[in-house]
Amino acid sequence: MWVRTRAVVAGGVVLVLVAVVGIWLVIRQVGGQLRLPLSSRTCTVQADGRVALDADQMANAATIAAIGIQRKMPERAVVVALATAYQESGLRNLAGGDRDSVGLFQQRPSQGWGSPEEIRDPRYAANRFYAALKKVRGWERMRVTDAAQKVQRSAFPEAYQKWADESEVLTRALLGHATGAVACTVGRDPAMRGAAAATALTRGLSLDWGLAAATSAADLTGLTVPAADERRGWRYAHWLVSHAHDHGVKRVRFGGLEWTARDGTWNQVGDDAATGDRVVAEVFAEA
C-alpha cells in the first residue's frame, strides 16, 4: 500500500510539472502578453489598419519608433523593432523575465546587452536593438520574424511574425504617414502637470528625436515644436499624444487639427488655429 501511495504521489507531481512547463511554453509562444479586452485600452492607432494599446504600450511604441528614425534606420527596421518588443514584452518595460531578461526587448545582461539598469531604459534598449539589427547582413530583405530572430535568437523563431501587421500600422502612424492617426484618452489625473510636464516633454523630444529646438511657452504650460514638413509634424504630434498620459499633455495642434485629452480624438479647428509649420502642445496646469 505504501509503495502504491508513493507511486501515486510521484505520478501527481510529474503531472503538475508537465502542466506548469506546458503553460510556460504556451505563454512564451504567444509572447508572454495575452491580448486584453479592447475596453481596457486607452489609445487607438488607425493607419490602413487599427491597433489598440494602453498608455504605457503606446508611449513605449512611440519611443521605439523615434529612436529608429533618429538613428537613420529604414522604416522597415522600426517594424522589426516593434514586432520584437510586442513578442518579447507586450510593449512593456518589464523588470524581469526568462532567466535574467529585462526590459522591452527582454535583453540579457549576461549576454552583453548592458546592465539591468541600462536595459530598463527604453531608449538604451531600443538603441542596442537597432545597433544589433544593423549588423545583420541582408536583414532588409528578410521576413520580419527572420530579421528579429537574427538579433534575439529566441526558442520560438516564428513568434515575431504574428505581430508584423500591428507593427506596420504603428510604424505608418508614428512616422507621420497618416494624419491624426494616434488618439489617446487621458484621465483627469495625469502623471505630470505644469512646468514639470513641459520640461519633461522638451527633454523627451530631445532624447527620442534629437530635437533641441522645442520652445516652452512663457507660462510653462506648453511648448512649440518646429516642423520642417507635414510628415515630420505628424511624427511629433503623434509622439506627443502617445506620451500624453505620462507627460500630462492636454492639447496638441497641427495641420488644422486638434487633439484634446478631454475628447481623446482629433477634430478640425479654425484657420486661425492652424499650425502648418509647427506643432503646438499644451500641458495640464498645476492643480
Phi, psi and omega in degrees: 000316180298318179298317181295320181296317179296322179295319179296315179298315180298318178297321179296319179298317179299316180298319179296316179298318178299318180296316180297315179298318179298316179297317179299318179296320179296316180298318178298321183293325181269005174098006177076359182222095177294145183293134180271159176302143183300335181296340181271355183271145182247353180232140173235142179236125181232114180203085187056042183150169183227136177229140177241130182223162171270178188297318180295315179299318182296316180297318179294319179298317181296320179292317178301315181295316182296318180298322178299316180289321177300325178279001181062035175278151176297157181299331177301327179295323178295319177300314181296317181296316180294319178297323179294313180293325174304310185289317187284325187223359187067029182061034178239144182274081188287143179282341181203189181173208179296125184054240183255023180294144184217147165083192184300319184257006181051048178281149187250123176304323182292346179256014173087016181280344182134180178284160177304321180295319179295314184294332177289349175277113183305324181290317177299313183298317180295318178300317180294322179296311181297321179298319179291320180297320181300333181280349181279116182293125176077017183299331182298334182264000181272159168298157180307313184294326180288320178295316179297319182294328178298331179271315190273328182054054183281157174286350180233075188296338181271353189293333184290332187296330184292349178258006184297316183296312179300321182292326177292321177298312179299319181296315179302317182288310187289340178260012169086017179277352181230153183259128179055042189270340180251118181230124181234147175259128182245133179288183183279356183235074180293162183292333182223161177213163170057220184300323180297319180292314180298319179295318180295321178297314179300317179293318179297319177297323178292315183288319184281317186252350184077021182274137175237006188256002178293133181244136180276148176292158184300326181271006176060032175245014179187183178204162179237134180242117178298140180234114183294333179205174185297320182297316178294323178301317180288332173301310182290320180297316180292326176297317180298317178293322179299328181258020184297318184290311185281348180238010173066036180281129181258328186206142175225134178234137173193142172057035179079009178239155180222132172254138175232147179297326182297313182272329182072016182224166175264134179223154179290146176235166182296163182300329181292343179258358181295143181228086186283334184243012179201153175256131181247129180234145176236137179255165177294136178289163178301141182292000000 
